[in-house]
Every structure is written in C-alpha cells, then in structure tokens.
Short mmCIF file of N, CA, C and O in Angstrom, two decimals:
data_model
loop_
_atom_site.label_atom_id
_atom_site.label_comp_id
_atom_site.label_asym_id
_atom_site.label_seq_id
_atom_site.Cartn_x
_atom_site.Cartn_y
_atom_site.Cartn_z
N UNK A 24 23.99 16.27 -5.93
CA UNK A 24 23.86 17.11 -4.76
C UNK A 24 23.90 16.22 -3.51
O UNK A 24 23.38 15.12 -3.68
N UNK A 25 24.36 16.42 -2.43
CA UNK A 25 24.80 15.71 -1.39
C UNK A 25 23.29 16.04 -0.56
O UNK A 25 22.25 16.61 -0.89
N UNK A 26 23.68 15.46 0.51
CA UNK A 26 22.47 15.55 1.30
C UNK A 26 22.72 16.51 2.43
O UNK A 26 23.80 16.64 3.01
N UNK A 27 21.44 17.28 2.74
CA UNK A 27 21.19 18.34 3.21
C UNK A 27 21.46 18.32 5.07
O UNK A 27 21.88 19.32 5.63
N UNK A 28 21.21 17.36 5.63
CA UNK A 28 21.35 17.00 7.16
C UNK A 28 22.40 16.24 7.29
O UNK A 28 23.15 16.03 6.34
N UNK A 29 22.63 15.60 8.78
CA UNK A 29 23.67 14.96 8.81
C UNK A 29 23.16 13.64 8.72
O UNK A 29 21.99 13.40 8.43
N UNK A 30 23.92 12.86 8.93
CA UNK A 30 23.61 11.01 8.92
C UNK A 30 22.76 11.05 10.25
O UNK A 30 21.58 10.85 9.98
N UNK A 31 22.92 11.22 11.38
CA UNK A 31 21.97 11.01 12.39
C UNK A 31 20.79 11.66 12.65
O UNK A 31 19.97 11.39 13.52
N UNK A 32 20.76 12.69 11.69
CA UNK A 32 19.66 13.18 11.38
C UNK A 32 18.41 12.62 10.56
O UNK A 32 17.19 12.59 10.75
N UNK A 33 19.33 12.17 9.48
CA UNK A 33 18.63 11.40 8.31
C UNK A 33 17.90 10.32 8.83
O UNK A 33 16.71 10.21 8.54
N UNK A 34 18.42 9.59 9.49
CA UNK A 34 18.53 8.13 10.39
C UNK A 34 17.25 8.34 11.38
O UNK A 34 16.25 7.62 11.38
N UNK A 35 17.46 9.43 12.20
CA UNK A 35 16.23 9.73 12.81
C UNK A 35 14.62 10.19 12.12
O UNK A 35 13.49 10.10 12.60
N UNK A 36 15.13 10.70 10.75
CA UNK A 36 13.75 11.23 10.23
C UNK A 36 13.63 9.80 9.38
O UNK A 36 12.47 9.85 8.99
N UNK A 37 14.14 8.67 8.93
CA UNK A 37 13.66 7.77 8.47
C UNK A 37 12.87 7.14 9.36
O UNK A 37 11.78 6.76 8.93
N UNK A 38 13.21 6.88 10.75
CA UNK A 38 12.66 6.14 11.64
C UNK A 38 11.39 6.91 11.60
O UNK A 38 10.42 6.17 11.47
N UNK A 39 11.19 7.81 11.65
CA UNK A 39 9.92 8.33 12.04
C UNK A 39 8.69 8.16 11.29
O UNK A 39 7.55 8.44 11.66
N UNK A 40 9.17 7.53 9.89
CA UNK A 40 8.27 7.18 9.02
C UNK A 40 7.96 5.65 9.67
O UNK A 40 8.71 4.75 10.06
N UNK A 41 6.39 5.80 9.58
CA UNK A 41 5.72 4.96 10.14
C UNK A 41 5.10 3.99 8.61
O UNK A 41 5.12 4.27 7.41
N UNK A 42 4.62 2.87 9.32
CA UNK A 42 4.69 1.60 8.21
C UNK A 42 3.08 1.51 7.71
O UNK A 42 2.74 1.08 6.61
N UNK A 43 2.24 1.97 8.66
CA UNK A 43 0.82 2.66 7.88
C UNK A 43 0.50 4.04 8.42
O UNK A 43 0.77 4.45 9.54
N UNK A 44 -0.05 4.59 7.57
CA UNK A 44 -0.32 6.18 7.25
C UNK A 44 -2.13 5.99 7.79
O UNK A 44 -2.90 5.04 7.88
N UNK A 45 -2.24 7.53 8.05
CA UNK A 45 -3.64 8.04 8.72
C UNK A 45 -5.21 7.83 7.86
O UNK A 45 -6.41 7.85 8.16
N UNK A 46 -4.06 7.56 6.18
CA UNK A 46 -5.24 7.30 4.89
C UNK A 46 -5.53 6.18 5.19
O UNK A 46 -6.71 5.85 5.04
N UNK A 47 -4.53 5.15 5.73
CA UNK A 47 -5.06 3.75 5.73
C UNK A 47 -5.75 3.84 6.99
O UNK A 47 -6.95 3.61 6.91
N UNK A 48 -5.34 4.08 8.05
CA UNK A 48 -6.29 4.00 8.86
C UNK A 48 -7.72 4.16 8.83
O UNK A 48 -8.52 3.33 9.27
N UNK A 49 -8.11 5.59 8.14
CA UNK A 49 -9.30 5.77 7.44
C UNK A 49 -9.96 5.04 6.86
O UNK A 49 -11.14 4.97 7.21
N UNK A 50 -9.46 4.13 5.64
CA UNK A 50 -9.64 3.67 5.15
C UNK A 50 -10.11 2.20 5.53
O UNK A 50 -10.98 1.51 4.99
N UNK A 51 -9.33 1.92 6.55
CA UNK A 51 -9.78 0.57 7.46
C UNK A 51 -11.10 0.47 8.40
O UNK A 51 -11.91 -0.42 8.67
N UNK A 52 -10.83 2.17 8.84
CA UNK A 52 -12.24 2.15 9.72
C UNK A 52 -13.64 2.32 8.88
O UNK A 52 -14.66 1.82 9.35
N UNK A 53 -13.66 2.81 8.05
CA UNK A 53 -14.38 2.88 7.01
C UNK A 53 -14.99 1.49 6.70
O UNK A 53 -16.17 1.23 6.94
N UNK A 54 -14.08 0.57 6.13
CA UNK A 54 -14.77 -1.12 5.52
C UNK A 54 -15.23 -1.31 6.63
O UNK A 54 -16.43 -1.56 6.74
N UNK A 55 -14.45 -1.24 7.69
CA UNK A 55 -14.47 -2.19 8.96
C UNK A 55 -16.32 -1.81 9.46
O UNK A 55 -17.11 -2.68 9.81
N UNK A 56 -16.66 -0.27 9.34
CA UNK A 56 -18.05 0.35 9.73
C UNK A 56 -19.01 -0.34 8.37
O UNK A 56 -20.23 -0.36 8.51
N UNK A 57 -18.39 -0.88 7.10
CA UNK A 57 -19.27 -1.69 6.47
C UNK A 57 -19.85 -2.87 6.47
O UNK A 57 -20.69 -3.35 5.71
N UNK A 58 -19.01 -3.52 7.90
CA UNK A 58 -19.05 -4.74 7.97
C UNK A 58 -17.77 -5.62 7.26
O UNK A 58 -17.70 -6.83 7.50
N UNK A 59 -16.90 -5.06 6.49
CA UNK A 59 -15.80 -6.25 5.97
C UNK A 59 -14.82 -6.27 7.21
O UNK A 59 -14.39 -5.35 7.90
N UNK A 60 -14.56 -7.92 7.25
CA UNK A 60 -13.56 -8.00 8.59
C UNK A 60 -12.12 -8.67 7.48
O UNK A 60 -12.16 -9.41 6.50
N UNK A 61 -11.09 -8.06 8.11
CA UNK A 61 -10.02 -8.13 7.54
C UNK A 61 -8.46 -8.36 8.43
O UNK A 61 -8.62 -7.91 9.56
N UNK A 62 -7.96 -8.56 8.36
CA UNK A 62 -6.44 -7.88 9.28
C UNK A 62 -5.67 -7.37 8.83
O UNK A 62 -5.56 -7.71 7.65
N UNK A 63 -4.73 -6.38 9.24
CA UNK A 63 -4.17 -5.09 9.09
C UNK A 63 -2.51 -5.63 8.55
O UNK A 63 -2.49 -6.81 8.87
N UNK A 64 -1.43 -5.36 8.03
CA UNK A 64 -0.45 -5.45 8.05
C UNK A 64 0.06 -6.82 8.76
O UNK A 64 0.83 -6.86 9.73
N UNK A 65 -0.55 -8.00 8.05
CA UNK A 65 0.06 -9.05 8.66
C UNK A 65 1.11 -9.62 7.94
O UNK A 65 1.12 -10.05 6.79
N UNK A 66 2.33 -9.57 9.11
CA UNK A 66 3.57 -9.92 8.75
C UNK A 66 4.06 -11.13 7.93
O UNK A 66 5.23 -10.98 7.59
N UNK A 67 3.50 -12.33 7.51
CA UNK A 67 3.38 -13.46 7.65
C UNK A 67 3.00 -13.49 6.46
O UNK A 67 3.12 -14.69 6.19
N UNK A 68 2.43 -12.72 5.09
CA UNK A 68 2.49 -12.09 4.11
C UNK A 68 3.22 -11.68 3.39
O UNK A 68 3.86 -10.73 3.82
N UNK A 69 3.51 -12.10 2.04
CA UNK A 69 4.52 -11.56 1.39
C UNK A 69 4.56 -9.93 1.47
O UNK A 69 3.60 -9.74 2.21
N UNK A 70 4.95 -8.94 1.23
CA UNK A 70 5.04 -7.73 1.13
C UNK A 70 4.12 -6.85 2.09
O UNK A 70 3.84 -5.68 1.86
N UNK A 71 3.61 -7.72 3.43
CA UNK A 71 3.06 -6.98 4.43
C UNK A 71 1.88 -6.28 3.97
O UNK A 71 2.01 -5.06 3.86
N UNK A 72 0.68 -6.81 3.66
CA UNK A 72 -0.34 -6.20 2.53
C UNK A 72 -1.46 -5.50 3.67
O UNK A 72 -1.92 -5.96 4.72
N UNK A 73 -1.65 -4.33 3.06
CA UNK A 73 -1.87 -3.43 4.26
C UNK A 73 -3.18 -4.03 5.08
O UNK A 73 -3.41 -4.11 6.28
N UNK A 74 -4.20 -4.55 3.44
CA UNK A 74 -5.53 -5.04 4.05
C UNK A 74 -5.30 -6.72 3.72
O UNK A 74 -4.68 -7.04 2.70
N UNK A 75 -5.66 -7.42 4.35
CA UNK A 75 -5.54 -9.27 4.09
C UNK A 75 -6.88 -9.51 4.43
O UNK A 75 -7.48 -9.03 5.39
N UNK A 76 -7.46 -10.55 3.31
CA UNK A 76 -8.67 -11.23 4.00
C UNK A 76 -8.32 -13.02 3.57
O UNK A 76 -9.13 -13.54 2.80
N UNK A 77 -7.16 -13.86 4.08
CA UNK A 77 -6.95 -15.09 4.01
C UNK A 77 -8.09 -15.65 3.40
O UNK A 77 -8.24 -15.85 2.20
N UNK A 78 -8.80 -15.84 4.19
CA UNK A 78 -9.83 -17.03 3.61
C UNK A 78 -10.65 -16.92 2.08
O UNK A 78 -11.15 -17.83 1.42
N UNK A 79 -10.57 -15.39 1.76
CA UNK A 79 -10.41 -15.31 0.29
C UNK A 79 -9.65 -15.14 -0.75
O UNK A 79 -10.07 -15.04 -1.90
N UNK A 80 -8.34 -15.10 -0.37
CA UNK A 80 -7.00 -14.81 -1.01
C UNK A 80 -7.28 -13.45 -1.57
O UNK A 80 -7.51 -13.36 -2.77
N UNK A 81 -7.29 -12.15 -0.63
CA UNK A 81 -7.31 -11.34 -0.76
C UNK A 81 -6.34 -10.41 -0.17
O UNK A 81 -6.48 -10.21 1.04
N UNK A 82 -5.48 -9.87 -0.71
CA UNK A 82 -4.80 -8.42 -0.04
C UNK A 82 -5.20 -7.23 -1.16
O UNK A 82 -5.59 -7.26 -2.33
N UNK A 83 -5.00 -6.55 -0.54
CA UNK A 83 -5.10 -5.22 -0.57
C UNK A 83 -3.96 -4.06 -0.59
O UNK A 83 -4.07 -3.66 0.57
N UNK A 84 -2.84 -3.19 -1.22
CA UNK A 84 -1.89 -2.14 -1.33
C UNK A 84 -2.74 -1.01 -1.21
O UNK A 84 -3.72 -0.88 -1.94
N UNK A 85 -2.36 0.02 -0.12
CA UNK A 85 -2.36 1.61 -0.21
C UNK A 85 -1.60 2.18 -0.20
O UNK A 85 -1.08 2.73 0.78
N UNK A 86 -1.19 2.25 -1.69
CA UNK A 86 0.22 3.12 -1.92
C UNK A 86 0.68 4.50 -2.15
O UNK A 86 0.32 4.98 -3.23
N UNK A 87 1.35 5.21 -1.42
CA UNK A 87 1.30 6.69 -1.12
C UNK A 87 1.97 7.11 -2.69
O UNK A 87 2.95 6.58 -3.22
N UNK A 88 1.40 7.87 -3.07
CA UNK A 88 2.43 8.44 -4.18
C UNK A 88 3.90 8.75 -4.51
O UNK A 88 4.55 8.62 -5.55
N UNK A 89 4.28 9.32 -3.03
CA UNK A 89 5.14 9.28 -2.94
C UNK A 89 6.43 8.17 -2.95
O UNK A 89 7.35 8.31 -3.75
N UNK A 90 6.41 7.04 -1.98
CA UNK A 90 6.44 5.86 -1.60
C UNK A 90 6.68 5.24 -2.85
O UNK A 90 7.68 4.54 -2.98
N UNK A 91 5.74 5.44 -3.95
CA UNK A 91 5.50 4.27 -4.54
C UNK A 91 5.78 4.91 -6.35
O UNK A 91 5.91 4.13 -7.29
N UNK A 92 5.80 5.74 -6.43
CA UNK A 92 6.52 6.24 -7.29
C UNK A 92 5.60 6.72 -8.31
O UNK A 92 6.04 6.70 -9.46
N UNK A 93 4.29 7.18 -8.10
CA UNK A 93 3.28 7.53 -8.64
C UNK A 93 3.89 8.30 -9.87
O UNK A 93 4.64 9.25 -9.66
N UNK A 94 3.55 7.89 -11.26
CA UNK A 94 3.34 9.17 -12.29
C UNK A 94 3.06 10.36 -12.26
O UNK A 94 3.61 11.33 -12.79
N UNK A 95 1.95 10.26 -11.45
CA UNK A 95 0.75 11.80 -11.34
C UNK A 95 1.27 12.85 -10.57
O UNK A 95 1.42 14.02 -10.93
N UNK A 96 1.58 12.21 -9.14
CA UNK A 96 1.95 12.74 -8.10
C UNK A 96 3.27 12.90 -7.61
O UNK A 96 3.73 13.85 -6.98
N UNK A 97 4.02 11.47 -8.12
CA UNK A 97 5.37 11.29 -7.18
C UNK A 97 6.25 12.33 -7.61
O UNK A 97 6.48 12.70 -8.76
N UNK A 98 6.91 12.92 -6.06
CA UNK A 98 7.62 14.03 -6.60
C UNK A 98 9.33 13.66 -5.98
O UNK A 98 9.41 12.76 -5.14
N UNK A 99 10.16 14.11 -6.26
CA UNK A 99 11.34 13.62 -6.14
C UNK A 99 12.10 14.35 -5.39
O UNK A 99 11.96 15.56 -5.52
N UNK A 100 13.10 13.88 -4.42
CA UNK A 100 13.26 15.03 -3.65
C UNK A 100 14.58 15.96 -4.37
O UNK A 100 15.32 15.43 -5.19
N UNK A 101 14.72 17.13 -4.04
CA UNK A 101 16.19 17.40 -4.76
C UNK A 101 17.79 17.64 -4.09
O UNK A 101 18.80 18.13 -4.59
N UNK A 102 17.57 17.13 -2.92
CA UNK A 102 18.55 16.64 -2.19
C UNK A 102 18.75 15.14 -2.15
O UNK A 102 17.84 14.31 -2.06
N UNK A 103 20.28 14.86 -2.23
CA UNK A 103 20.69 13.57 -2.17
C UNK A 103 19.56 12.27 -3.38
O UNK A 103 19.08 11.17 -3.09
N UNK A 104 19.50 13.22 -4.91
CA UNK A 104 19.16 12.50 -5.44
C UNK A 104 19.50 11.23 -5.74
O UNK A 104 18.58 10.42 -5.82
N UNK A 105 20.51 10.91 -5.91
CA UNK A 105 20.96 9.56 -6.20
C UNK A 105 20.28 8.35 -5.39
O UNK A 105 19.41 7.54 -5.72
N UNK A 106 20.86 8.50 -4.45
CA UNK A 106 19.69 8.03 -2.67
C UNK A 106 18.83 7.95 -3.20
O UNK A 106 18.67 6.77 -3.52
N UNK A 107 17.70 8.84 -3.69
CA UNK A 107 15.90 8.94 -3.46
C UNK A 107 15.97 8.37 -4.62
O UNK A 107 15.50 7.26 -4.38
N UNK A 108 16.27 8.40 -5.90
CA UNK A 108 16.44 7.81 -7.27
C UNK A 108 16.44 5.85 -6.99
O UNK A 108 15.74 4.96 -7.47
N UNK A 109 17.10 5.85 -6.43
CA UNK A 109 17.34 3.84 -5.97
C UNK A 109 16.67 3.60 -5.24
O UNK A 109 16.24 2.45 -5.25
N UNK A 110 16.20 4.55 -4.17
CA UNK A 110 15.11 3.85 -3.06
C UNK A 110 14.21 3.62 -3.78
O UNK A 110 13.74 2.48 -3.78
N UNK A 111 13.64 4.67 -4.65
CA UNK A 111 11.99 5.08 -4.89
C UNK A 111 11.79 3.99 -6.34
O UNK A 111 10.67 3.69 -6.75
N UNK A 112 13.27 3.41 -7.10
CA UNK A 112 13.32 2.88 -8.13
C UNK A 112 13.02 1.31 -7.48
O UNK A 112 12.25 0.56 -8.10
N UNK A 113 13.72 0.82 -6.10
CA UNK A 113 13.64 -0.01 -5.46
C UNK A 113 11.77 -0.66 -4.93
O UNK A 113 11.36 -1.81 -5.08
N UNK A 114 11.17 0.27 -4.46
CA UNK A 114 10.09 0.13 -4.09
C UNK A 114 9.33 0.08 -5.22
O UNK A 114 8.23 -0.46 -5.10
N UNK A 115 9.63 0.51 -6.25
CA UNK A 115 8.51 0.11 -8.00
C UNK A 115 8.69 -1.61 -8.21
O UNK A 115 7.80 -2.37 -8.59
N UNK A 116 9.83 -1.88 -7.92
CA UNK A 116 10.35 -3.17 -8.19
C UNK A 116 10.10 -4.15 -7.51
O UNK A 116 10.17 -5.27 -8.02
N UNK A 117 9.64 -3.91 -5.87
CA UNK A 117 9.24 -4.60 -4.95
C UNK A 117 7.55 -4.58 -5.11
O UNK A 117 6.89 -5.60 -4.92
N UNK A 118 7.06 -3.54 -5.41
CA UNK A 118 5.69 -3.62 -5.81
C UNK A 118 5.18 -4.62 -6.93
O UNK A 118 4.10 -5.21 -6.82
N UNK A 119 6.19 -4.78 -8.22
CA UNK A 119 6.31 -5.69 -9.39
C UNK A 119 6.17 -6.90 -8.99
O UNK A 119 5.39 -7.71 -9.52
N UNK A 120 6.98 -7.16 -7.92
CA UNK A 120 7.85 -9.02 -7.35
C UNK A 120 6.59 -8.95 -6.56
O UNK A 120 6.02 -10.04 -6.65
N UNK A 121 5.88 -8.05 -5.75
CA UNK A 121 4.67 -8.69 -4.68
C UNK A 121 3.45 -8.89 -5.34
O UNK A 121 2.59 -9.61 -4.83
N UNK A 122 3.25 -8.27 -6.53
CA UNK A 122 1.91 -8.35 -7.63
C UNK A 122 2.37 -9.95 -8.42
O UNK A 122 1.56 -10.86 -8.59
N UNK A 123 3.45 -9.99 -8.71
CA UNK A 123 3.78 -11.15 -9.39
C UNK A 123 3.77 -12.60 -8.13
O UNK A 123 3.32 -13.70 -8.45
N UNK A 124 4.12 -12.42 -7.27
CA UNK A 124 3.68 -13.39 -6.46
C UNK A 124 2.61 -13.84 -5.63
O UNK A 124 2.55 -14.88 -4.97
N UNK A 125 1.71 -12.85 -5.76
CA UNK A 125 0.18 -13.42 -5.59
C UNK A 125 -0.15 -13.49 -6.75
O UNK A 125 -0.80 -14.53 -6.88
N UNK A 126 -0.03 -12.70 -8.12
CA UNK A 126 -0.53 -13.68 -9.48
C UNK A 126 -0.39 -14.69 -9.41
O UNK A 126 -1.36 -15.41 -9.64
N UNK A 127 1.12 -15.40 -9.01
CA UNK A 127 1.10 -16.90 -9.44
C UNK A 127 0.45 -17.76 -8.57
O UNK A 127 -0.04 -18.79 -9.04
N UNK A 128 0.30 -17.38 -6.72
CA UNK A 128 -0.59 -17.98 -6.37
C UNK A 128 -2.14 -17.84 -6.27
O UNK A 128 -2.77 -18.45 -5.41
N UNK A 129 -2.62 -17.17 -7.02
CA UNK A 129 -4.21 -17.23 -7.95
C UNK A 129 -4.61 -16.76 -6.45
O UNK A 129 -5.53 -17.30 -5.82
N UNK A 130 -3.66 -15.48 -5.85
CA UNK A 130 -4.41 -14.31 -4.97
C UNK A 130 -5.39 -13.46 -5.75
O UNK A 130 -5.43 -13.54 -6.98
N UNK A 131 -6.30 -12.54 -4.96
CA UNK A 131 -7.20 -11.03 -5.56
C UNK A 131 -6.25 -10.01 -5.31
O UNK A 131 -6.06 -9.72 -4.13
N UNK A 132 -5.54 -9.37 -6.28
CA UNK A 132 -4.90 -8.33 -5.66
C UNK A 132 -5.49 -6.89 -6.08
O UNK A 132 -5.85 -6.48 -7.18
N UNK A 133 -5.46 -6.30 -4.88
CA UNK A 133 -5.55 -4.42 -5.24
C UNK A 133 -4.65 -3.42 -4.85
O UNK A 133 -4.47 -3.57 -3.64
N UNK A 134 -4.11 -2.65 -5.19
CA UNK A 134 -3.35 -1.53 -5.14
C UNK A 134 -4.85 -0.45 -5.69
O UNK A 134 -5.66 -0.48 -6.62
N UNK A 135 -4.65 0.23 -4.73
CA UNK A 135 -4.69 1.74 -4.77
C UNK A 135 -4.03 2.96 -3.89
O UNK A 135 -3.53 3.13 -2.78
N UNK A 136 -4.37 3.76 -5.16
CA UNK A 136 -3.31 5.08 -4.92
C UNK A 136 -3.72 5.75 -3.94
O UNK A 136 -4.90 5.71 -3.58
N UNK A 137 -2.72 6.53 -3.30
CA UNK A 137 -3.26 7.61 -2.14
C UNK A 137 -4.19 8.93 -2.98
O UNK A 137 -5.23 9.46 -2.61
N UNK A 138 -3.19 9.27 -4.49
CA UNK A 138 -4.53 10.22 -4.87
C UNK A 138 -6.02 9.69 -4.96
O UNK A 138 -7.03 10.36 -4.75
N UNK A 139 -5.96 8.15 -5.35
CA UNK A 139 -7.41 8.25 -5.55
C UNK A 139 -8.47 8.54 -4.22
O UNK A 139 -9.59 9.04 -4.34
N UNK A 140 -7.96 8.21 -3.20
CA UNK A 140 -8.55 8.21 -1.93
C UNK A 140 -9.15 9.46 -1.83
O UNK A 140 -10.32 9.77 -1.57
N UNK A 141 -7.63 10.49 -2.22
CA UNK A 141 -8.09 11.73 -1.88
C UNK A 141 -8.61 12.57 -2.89
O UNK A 141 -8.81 13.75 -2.57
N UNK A 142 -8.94 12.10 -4.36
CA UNK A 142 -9.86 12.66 -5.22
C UNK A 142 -10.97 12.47 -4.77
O UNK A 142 -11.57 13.46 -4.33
N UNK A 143 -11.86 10.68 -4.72
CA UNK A 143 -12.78 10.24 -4.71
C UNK A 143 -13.04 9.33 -3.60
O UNK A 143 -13.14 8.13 -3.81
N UNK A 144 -13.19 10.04 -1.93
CA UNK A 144 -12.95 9.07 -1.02
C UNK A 144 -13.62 7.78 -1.33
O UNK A 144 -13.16 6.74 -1.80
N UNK A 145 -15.19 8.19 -0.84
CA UNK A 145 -16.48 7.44 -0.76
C UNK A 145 -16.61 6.26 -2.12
O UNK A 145 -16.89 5.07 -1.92
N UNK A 146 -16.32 6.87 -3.56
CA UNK A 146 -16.09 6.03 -4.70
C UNK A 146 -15.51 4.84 -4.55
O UNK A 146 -16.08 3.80 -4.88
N UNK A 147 -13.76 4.89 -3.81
CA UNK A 147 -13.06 4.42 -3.49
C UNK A 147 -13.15 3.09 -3.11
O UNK A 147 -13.01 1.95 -3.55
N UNK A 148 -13.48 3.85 -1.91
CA UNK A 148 -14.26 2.69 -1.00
C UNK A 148 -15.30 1.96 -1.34
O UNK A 148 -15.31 0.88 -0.76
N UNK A 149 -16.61 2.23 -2.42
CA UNK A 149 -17.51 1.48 -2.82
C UNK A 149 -16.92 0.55 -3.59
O UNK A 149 -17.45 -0.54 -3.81
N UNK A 150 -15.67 0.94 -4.10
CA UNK A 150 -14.83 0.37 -5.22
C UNK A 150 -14.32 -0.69 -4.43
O UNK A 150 -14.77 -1.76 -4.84
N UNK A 151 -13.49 -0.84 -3.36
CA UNK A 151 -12.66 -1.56 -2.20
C UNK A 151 -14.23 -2.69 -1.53
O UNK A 151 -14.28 -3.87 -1.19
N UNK A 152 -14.72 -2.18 -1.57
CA UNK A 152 -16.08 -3.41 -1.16
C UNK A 152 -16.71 -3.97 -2.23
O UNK A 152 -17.42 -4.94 -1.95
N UNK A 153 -16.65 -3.65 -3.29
CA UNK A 153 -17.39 -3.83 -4.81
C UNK A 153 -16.46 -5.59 -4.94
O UNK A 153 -16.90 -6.72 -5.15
N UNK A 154 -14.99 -5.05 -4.67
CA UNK A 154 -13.93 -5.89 -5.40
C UNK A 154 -13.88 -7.37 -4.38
O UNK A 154 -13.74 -8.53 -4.78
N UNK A 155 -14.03 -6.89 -2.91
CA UNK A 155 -14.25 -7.67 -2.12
C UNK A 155 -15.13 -8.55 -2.39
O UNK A 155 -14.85 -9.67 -2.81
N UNK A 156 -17.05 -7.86 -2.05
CA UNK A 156 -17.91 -8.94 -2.61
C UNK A 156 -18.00 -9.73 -3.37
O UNK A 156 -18.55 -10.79 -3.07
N UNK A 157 -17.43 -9.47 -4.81
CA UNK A 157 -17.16 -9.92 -5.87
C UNK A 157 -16.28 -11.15 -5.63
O UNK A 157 -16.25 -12.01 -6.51
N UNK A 158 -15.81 -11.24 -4.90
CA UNK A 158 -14.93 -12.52 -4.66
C UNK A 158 -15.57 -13.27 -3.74
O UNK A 158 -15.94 -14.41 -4.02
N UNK A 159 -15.73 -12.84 -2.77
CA UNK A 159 -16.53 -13.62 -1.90
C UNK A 159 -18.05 -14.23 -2.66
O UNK A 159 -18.50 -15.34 -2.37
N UNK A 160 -18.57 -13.50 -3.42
CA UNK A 160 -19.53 -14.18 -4.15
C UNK A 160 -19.60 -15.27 -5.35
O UNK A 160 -20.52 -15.94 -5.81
N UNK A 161 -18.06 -15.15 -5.70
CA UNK A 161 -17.32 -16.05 -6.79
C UNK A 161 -16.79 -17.56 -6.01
O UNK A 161 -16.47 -18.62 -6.56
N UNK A 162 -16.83 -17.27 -4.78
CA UNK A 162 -15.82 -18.23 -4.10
C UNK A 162 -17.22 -19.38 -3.33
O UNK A 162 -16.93 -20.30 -2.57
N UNK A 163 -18.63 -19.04 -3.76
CA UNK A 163 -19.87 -19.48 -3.07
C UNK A 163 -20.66 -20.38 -4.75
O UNK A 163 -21.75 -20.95 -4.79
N UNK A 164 -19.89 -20.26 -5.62
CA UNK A 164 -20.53 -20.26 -7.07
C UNK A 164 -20.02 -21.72 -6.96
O UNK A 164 -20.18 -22.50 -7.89
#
C-alpha cells in the first residue's frame, strides 16, 4: 500500500516528532524531585541516552512502544508498510548495537518501556532509583 499524504507532508509530520516525549519529561522531573542529578539527552553519548549519570557509567532508554517496536504494544501502521516495516526493524537493531556497546564498556544500562510507566508510574520510578543507588553504592564498596 503506498502512502497516504504527499512527500511534503510526510516530511513535515516527521519533523514534528520531537526527540524526547512528555513521559520522559515526567519522568525526569520526578528523579530530579528525588534528588538524582543526571543530564538529559547528551549528545556526546553513544545512542543519545535519554537519562546519563557519567560518573557512574550510567544511562538510561525510555522507549516508546511504538518507536521501539514493543511486543505488547507496538502497533504498525497500515499505510506505506514497507517504510514503517524497515524503520521500526531499523530502530530494534540500533537499540541491540547501543545495549551492546555499553556492555562492552562495563556501562549500567536501563531501558524501559513507555507501557511500564503508564501501567505502574510510581513502581517505575522506585525501580529507576532502586537501580541507580545500587550502583552508586557498589561503586563506594
């Protein structure tokens, strides 16, 4: 099936997708009101990791379901499948290569999902500071 708009259309509604979402924001102001200090999308980072805490080799992924090709959630569009099929196959693969390259440099990595946020905010988040301390208390041993 071909795609539903024109090319400058398309072009314009890609742009409009923004590079962090209102969950992360939430989600930032949230630690940030716990006291964890962090920085946001620093470029200078392999795969632009939404939350970074350097001095513990920590990033952090908040990956939209969509985006990221969720099992549970990800839904596919049915226009111009082919397109959404390679992008969405593309971004599983880039998620693979950015987990595999802080494995090898003996980073903390987390990915979480946008459903979990929005099943279990508060959990979440105890979970996202749980994983934090835990390192920072490993890194004092």
């Amino acid at each position: 099936m071909t795609d539903t708009v024109s090319k400058e259309q398309r072009r314009k509604n890609m742009q409009a997708i923004k590079s962090h979402s209102k969950l992360e924001d939430k989600v930032t102001k949230e630690l940030w009101k716990h006291g964890i200090r962090f920085r946001k999308n620093v470029k200078g980072l392999f795969g632009k990791p939404d939350i970074s805490i350097k001095k513990y080799k920590i990033v952090i992924f908040i990956d939209s379901c969509f985006w990221h090709g969720c099992e549970i959630h990800g839904n596919k569009p049915k226009s111009n499948v082919d397109y959404w099929e390679k992008k969405l196959q593309r971004n599983k693969e880039r998620d693979r290569e950015v987990n595999k390259y802080y494995n090898e440099k003996s980073w903390n990595i987390k990915r979480i999902w946008e459903h979990e946020l929005k099943d279990d905010f508060d959990g979440t988040i105890n979970d996202i500071i749980e994983f934090i301390e835990n390192i920072k208390k490993s890194n004092f041993k």
